[in-house]
Coordinates of C-alpha atoms and ligand atoms in Angstrom, one line a residue:
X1 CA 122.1 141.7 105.6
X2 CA 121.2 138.1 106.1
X3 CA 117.9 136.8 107.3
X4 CA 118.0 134.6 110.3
X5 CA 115.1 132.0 110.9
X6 CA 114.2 132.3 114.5
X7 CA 114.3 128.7 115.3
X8 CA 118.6 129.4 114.8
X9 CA 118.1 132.6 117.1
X10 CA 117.0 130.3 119.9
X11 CA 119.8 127.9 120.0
X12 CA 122.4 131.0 120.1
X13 CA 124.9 130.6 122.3
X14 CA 125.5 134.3 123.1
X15 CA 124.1 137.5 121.5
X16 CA 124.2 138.6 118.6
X17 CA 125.2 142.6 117.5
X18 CA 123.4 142.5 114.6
X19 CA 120.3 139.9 113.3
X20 CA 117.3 140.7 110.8
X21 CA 114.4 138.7 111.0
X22 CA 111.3 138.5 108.8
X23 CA 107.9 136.9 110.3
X24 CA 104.3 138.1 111.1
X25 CA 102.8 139.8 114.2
X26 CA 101.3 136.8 116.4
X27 CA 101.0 139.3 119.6
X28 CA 101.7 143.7 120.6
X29 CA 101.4 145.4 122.9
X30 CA 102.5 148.9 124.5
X31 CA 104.5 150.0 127.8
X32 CA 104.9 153.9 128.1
X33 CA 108.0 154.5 125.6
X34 CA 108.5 150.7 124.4
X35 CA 106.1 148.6 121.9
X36 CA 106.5 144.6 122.7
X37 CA 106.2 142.5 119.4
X38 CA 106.0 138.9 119.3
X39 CA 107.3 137.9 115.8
X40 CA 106.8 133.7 114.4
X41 CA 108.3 133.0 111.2
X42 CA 107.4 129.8 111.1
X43 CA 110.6 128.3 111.9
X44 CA 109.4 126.7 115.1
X45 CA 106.7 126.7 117.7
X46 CA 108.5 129.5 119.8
X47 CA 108.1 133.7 118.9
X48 CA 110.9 136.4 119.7
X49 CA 110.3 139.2 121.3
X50 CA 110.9 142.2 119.6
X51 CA 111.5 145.4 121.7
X52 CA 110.6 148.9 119.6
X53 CA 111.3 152.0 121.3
X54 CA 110.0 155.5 120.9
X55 CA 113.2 156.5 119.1
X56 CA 112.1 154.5 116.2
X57 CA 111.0 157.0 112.9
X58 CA 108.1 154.9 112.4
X59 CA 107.4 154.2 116.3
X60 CA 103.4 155.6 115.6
X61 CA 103.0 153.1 112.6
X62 CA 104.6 150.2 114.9
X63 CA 102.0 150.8 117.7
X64 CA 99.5 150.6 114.8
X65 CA 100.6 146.7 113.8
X66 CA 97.7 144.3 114.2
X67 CA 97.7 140.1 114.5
X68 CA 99.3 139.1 111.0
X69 CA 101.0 141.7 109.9
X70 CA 104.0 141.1 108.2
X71 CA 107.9 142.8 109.3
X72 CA 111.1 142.8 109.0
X73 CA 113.3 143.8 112.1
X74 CA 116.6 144.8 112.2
X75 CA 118.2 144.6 115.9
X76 CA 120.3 143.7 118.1
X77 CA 119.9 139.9 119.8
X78 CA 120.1 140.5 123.5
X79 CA 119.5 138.4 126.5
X80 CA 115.4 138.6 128.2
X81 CA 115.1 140.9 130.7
X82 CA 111.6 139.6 131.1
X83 CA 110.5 136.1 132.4
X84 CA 109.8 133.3 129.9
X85 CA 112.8 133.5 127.0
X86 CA 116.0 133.8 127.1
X87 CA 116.8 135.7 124.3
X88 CA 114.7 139.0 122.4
X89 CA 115.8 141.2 119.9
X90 CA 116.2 145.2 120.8
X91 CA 115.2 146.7 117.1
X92 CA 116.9 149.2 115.7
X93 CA 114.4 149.6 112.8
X94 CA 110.8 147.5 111.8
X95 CA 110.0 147.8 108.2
X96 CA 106.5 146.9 108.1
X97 CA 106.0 144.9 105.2
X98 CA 102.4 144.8 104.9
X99 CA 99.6 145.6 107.5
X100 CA 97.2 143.3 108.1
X101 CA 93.2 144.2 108.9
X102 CA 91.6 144.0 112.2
X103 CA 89.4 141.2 110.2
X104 CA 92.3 138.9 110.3
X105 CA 90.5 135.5 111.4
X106 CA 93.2 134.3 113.9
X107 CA 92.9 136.4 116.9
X108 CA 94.8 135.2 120.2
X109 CA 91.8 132.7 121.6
X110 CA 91.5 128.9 120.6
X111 CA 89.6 128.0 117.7
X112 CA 88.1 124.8 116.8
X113 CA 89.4 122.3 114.8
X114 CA 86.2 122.6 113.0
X115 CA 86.7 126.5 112.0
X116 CA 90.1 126.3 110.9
X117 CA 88.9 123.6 108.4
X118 CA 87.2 126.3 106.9
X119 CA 90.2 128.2 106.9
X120 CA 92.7 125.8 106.2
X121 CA 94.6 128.3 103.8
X122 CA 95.5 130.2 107.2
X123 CA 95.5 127.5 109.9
X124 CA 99.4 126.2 109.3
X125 CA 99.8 130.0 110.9
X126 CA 98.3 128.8 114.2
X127 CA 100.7 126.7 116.8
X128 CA 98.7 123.5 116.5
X129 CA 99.2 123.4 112.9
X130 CA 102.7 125.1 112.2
X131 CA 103.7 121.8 114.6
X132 CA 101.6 119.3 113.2
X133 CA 102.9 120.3 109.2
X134 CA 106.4 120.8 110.7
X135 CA 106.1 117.2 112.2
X136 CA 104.6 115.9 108.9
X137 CA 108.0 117.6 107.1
X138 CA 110.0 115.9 109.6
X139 CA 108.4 112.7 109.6
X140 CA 108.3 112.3 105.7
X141 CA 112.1 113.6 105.6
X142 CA 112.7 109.8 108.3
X143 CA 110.8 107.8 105.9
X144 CA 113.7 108.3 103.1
X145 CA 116.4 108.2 105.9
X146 CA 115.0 105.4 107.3
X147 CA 115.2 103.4 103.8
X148 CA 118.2 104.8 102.4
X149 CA 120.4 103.5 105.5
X150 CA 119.1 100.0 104.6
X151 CA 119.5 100.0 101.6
X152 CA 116.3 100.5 99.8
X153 CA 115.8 101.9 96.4
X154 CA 113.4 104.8 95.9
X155 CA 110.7 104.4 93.3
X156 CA 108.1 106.2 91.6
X157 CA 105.6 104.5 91.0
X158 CA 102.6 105.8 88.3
X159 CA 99.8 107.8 89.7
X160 CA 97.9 107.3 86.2
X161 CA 97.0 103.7 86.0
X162 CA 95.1 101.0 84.3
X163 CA 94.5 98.5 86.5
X164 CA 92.8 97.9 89.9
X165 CA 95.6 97.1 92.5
X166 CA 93.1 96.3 95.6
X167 CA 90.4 95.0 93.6
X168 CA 87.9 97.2 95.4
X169 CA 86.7 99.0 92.7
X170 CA 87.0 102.4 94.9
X171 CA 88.9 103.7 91.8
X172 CA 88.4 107.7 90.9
X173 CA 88.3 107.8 87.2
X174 CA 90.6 109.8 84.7
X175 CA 89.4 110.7 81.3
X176 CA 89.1 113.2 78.7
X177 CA 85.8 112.2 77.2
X178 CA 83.4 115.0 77.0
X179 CA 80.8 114.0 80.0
X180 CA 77.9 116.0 77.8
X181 CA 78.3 113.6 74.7
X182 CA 80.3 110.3 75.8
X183 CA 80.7 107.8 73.0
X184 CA 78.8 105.0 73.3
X185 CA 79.4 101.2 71.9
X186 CA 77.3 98.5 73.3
X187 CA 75.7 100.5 75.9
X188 CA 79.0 101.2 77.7
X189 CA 80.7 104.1 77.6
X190 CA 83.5 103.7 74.5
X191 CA 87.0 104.2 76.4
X192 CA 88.6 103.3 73.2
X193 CA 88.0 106.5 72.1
X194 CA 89.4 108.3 75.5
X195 CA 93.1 109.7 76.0
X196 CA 94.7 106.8 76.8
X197 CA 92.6 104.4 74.4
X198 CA 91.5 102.6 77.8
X199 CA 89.7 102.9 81.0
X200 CA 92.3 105.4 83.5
X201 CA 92.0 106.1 87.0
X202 CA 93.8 107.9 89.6
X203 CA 96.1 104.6 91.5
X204 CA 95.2 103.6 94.9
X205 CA 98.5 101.7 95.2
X206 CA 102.0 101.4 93.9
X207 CA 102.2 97.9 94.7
X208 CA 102.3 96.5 91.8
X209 CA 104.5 98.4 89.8
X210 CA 106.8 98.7 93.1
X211 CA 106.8 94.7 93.1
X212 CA 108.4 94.6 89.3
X213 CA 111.1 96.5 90.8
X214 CA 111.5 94.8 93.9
X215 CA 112.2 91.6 91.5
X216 CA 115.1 93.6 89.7
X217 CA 116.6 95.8 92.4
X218 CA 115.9 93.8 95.4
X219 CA 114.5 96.3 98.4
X220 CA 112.6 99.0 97.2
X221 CA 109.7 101.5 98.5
X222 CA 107.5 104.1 97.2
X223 CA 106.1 107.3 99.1
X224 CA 103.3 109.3 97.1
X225 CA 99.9 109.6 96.9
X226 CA 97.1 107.5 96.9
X227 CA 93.7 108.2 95.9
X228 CA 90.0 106.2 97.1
X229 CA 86.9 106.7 96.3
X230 CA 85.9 105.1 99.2
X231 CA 82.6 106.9 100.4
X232 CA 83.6 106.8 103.9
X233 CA 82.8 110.0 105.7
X234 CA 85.1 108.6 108.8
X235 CA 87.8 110.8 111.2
X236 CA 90.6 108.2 109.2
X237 CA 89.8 108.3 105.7
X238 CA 90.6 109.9 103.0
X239 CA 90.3 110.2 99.4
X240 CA 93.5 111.3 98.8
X241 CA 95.9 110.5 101.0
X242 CA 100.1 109.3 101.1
X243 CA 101.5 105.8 101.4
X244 CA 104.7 104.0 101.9
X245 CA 105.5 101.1 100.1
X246 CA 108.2 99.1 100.7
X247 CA 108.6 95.8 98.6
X248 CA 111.3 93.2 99.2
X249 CA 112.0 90.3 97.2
X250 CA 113.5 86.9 99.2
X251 CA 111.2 87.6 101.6
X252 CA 108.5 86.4 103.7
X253 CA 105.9 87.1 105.7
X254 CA 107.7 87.1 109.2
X255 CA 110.2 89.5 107.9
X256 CA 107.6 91.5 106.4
X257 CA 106.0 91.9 110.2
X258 CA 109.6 92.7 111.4
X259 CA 110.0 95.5 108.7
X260 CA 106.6 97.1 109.7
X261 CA 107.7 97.0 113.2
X262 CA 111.3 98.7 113.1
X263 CA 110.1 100.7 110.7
X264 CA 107.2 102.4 113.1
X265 CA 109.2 102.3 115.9
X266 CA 112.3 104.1 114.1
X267 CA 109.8 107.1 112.5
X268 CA 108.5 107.8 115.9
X269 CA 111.4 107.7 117.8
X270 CA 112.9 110.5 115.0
X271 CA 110.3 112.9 115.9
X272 CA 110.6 112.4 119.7
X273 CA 114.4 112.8 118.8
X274 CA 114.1 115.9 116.1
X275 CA 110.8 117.8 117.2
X276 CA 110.5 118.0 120.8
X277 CA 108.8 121.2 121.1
X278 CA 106.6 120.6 118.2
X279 CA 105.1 116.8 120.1
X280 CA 105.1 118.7 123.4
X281 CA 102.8 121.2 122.1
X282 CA 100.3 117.7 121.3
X283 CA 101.1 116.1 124.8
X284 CA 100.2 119.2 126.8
X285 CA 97.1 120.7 124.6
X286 CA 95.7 117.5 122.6
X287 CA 96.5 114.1 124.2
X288 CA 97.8 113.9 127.4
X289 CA 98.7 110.2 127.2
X290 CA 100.7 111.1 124.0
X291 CA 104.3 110.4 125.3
X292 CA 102.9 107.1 127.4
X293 CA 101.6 105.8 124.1
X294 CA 104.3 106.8 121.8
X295 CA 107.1 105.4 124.6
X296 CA 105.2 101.9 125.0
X297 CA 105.0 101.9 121.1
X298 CA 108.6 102.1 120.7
X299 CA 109.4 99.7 123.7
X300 CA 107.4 97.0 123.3
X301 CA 107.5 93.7 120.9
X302 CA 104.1 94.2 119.2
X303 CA 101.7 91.0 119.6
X304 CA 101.5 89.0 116.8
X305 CA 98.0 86.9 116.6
X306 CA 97.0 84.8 113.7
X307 CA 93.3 86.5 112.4
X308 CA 91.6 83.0 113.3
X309 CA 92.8 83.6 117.2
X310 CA 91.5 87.4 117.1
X311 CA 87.9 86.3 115.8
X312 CA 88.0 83.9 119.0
X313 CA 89.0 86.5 121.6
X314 CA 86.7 89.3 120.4
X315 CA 83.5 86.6 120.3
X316 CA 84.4 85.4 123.9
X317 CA 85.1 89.6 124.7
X318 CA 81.7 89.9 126.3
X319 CA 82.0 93.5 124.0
X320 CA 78.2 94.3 122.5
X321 CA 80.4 95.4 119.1
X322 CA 78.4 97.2 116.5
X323 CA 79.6 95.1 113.7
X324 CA 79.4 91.2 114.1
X325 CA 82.0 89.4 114.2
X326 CA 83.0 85.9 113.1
X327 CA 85.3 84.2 111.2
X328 CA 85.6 85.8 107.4
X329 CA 84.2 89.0 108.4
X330 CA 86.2 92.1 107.8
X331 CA 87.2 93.6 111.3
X332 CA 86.0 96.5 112.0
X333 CA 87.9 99.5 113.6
X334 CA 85.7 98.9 116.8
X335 CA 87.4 95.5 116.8
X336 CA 90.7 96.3 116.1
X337 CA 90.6 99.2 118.5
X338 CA 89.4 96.5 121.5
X339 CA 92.7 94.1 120.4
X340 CA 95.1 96.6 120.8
X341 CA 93.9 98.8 123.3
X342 CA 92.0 96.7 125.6
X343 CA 93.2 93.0 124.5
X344 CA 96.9 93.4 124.2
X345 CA 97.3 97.3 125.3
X346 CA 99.7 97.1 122.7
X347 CA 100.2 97.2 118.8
X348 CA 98.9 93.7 117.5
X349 CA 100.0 92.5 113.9
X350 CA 96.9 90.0 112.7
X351 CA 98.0 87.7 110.1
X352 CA 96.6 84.9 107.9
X353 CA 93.2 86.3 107.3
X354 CA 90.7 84.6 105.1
X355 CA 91.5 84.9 101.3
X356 CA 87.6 85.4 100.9
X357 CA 88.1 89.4 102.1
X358 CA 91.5 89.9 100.6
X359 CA 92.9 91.0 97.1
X360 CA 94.2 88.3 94.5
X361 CA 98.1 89.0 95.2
X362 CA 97.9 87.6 98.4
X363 CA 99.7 84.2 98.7
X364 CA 97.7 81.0 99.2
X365 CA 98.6 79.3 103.0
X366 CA 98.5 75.3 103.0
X367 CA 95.4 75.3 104.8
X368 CA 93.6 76.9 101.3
X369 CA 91.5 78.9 103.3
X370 CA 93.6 81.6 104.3
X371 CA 96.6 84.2 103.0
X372 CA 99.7 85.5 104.0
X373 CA 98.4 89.2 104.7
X374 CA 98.9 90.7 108.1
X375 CA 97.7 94.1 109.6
X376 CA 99.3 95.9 112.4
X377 CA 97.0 97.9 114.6
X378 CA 97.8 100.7 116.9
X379 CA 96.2 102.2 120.0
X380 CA 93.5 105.1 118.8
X381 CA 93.8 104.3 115.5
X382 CA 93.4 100.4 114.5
X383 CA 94.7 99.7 111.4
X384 CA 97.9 101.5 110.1
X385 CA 99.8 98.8 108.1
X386 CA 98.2 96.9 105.6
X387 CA 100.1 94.2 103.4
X388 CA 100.9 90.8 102.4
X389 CA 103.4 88.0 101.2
X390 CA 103.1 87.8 97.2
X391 CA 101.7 85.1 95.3
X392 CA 104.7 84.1 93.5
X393 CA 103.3 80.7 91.9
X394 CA 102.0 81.5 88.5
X395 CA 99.3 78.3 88.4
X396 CA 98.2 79.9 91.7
X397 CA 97.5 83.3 91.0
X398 CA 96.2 82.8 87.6
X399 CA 93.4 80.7 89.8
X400 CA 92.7 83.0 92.0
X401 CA 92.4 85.9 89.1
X402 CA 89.7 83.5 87.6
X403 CA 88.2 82.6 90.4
X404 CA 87.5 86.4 91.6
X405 CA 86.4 87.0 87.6
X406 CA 89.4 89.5 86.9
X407 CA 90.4 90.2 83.5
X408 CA 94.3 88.1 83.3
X409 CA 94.8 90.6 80.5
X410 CA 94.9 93.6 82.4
X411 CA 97.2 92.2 84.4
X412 CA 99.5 90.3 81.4
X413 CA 102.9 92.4 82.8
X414 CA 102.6 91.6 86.2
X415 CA 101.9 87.9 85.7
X416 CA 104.8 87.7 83.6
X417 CA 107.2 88.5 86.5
X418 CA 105.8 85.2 88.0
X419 CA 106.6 83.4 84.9
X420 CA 110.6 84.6 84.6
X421 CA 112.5 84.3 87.8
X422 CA 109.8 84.5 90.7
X423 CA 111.1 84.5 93.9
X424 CA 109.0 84.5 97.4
X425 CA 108.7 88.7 97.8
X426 CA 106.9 91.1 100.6
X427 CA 105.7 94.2 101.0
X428 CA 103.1 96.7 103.2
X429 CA 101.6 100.3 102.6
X430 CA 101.9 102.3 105.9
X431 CA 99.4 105.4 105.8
X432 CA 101.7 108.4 106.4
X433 CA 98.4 110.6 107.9
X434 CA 97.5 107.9 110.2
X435 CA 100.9 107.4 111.5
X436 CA 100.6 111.2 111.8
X437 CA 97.4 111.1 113.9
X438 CA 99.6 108.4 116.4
X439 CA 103.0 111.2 116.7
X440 CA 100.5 113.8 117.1
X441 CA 97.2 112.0 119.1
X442 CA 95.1 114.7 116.3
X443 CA 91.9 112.7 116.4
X444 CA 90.9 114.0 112.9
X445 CA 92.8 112.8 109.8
X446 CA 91.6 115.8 107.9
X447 CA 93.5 117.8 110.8
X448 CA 97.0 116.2 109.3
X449 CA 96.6 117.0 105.6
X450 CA 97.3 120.6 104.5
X451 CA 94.3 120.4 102.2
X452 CA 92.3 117.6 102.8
X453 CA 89.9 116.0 100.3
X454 CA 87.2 113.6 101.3
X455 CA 83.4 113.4 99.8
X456 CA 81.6 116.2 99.2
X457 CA 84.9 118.5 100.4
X458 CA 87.3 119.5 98.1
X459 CA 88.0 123.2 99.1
X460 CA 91.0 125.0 98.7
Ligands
4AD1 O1 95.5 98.0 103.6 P1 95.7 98.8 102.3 O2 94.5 99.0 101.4 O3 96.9 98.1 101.5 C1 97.3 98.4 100.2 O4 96.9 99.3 99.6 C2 98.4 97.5 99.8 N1 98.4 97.5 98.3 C3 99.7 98.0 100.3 C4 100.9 97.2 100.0 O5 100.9 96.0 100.4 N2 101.9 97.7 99.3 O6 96.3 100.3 102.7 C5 97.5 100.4 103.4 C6 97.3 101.5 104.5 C7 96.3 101.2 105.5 O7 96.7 100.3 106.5 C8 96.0 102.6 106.1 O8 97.0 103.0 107.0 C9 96.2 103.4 104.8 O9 96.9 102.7 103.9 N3 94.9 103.8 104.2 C10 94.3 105.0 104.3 N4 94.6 106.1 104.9 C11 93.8 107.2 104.8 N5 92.7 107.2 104.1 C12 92.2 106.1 103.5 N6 91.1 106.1 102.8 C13 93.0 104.9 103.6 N7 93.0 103.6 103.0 C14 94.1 103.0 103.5
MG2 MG1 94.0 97.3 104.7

């Protein structure tokens, strides 16, 4: 006989004569002849109710099962005689596939979301989690769906690279060298001798490599992961993490914005649309202004504010930030958080910042001073796009390389697509965990990674 997941059970129209279902004990317990089991198999948020009676062979080993336990119940799918669901299944035999301990470290009470860190190889088995990884599954899954209807072309991009998309240096480094006895020339370790006869890290972008094929295939995106050694012990970083990418060439910076928007306000309204149950579970237990917040980010136009007009409303805030601010500083989540949540009470995208904080890619405005990059900030969060129009004059970004001291030679491939048929071209990297941490209102981006890895943690 055929498995059924119990997420299908649920939606039954009528009963069923015959169903098997496989899943671990969440909850038991024991009327006079009857044994109540609540089975999860993962499938969804919501249990079934099995109902073992005394008649069973096994009925002494049943009343035995503990939290996590593993079965598989034959039975017959029959409406709820008790309050609360409308369907449970009457067994007609529960194979008990393997018994768990009374040490199992799940028991019915809430844990922290500090414990099941340490536990993170059992937490997807509590509610909160099966519905955050189930939303992360879902949400990923809109991401292609979203592209593929317009058109976009998928593309892997290397995770092994050679160069230094961001320019921040916050690279984690590849090699086989033996650490004990690194060759040495000129004082500095001798990477000609090391796999790939070069310096290698792990990539904290695809940009670069997605821009090349945005200049051959027109609209493309990539969605992988990104890694940064950025030593920022904060509740939204981490060192490895997943981005999409989307590069379009004949494009500028205004339909850059408009990409970043529909595409935010598409991916949420999936989950609202494809995981009710799972985002209820957040909007009754985590954040109760979830389904405000998601609703007035998928209904309103987001603000859009040149960088130089932000700097002027947060120094005339009358806000004692942490973090100074003026013009050319790097804002600071406090200050994005203020634009968006106090300012505009709205997402914000900030545009034209100063090329002085921004990576060499980034294309040159009139006024010399500033680039085409633009940020869009969300409630809770602050920054969850980051990206840019493209330098796409060769005399320009050959200037800027110099001017910043970067090595052009590193670089000779990507420079050449400015030399043979540039064209004006856009792109953005949306964070998929902190676009998880807005569906979800998780406060924690280690709390939306099945494994997270930031510094000094890399359990599991
Ligand atoms: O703003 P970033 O650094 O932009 C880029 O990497 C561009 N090359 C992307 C592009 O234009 N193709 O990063 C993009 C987004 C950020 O807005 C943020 O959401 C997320 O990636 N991000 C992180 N998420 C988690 N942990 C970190 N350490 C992150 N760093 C960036
Ligand atoms: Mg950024």
């Amino acid at each position: 006989m055929q498995r059924t997941k119990i997420n299908v059970l649920l939606d039954q129209e009528s009963g069923l004569d015959a169903v098997l279902i496989k899943g671990w004990v969440r909850t038991r317990r024991d009327s006079k002849s009857f044994s109540f089991i609540e089975i999860n198999d993962g499938s969804s948020l919501k249990n079934i109710q099995v109902i073992a009676d005394d008649g069973l062979a096994n009925y002494d080993d049943i009343r035995k099962l503990t939290t996590g336990s593993a079965v598989a119940v034959q039975g017959v799918l029959a409406p709820s005689k008790g309050g609360g669901q409308q369907w449970e299944i009457q067994a007609t035999d529960v194979a008990i596939i393997s018994a768990a301990p009374e040490t199992y470290p799940l028991q019915k009470k809430r844990h922290t979301d500090e414990f099941l860190r340490t536990i993170a190889h059992l937490r997807p088995r509590t509610n909160k989690y099966g519905a955050a990884f189930r939303i992360r599954s879902e949400l990923a899954y809109a991401v292609h769906h979203y592209f593929r209807e317009r058109g976009f072309r998928y593309i892997h991009t290397p995770i092994l690279t050679g160069s230094d998309c961001e320019g921040a240096g916050e690279m984690f480094r590849v090699t086989t060298l033996n650490l004990a006895d690194i060759p040495i020339n000129d004082k500095q370790a001798d990477y000609s001798q090391d796999f790939f006869g070069k310096e290698a890290n792990l990539t904290v972008s695809g940009q670069l490599s997605a821009e090349m094929f945005a200049l051959s295939l027109g609209d493309v995106y990539t969605f992988g992961p990104t890694f940064r050694a950025e030593n920022s012990n904060t509740r939204r970083h981490a060192a490895e993490f997943w981005m999409i990418e989307p590069e379009m060439a004949f494009c500028d910076l205004a339909g850059n914005m408009d990409l970043g928007e529909d595409l935010i306000k598409n991916l949420i309204r999936f989950v609202m649309d494809h995981s009710p149950d799972d985002l209820a579970l957040f909007a009754r237990f985590v954040d109760k202004t979830l389904m405000a917040t998601l609703d007035n980010i998928v209904t309103s136009e987001f603000e859009r504010l040149p960088y130089r007009d932000a700097v002027a409303i947060l120094e005339k805030s009358g806000q004692s930030f942490k973090f100074p601010v003026g013009f050319g500083c790097d804002l600071q989540t406090e200050h994005e958080r203020y634009l968006t949540e106090q300012h505009v009470k709205k997402p914000v995208i900030l545009y034209d910042y100063p090329a002085s904080i921004k990576p060499f890619y980034m294309r040159v405005n009139d006024d010399q001073e500033t680039v085409a990059a633009m940020d869009i900030l969300v409630p809770s969060i602050g920054e969850i796009i980051g990206g840019s129009q493209r330098e796409e004059r060769l005399e320009v970004i050959e200037a800027r390389m110099e001017a910043m001291g970067m090595e052009k030679e590193t670089y000779w491939w990507y420079l050449e697509s400015r030399q043979f048929g540039t064209v004006p071209h856009s792109g953005f990297g949306l964070g998929f965990e902190r676009l998880l941490m807005l569906v979800t209102g998780i406060s924690n981006i280690r709390d939306v990674i099945p494994f997270p890895r930031t510094p000094g943690s890399i359990d599991f």
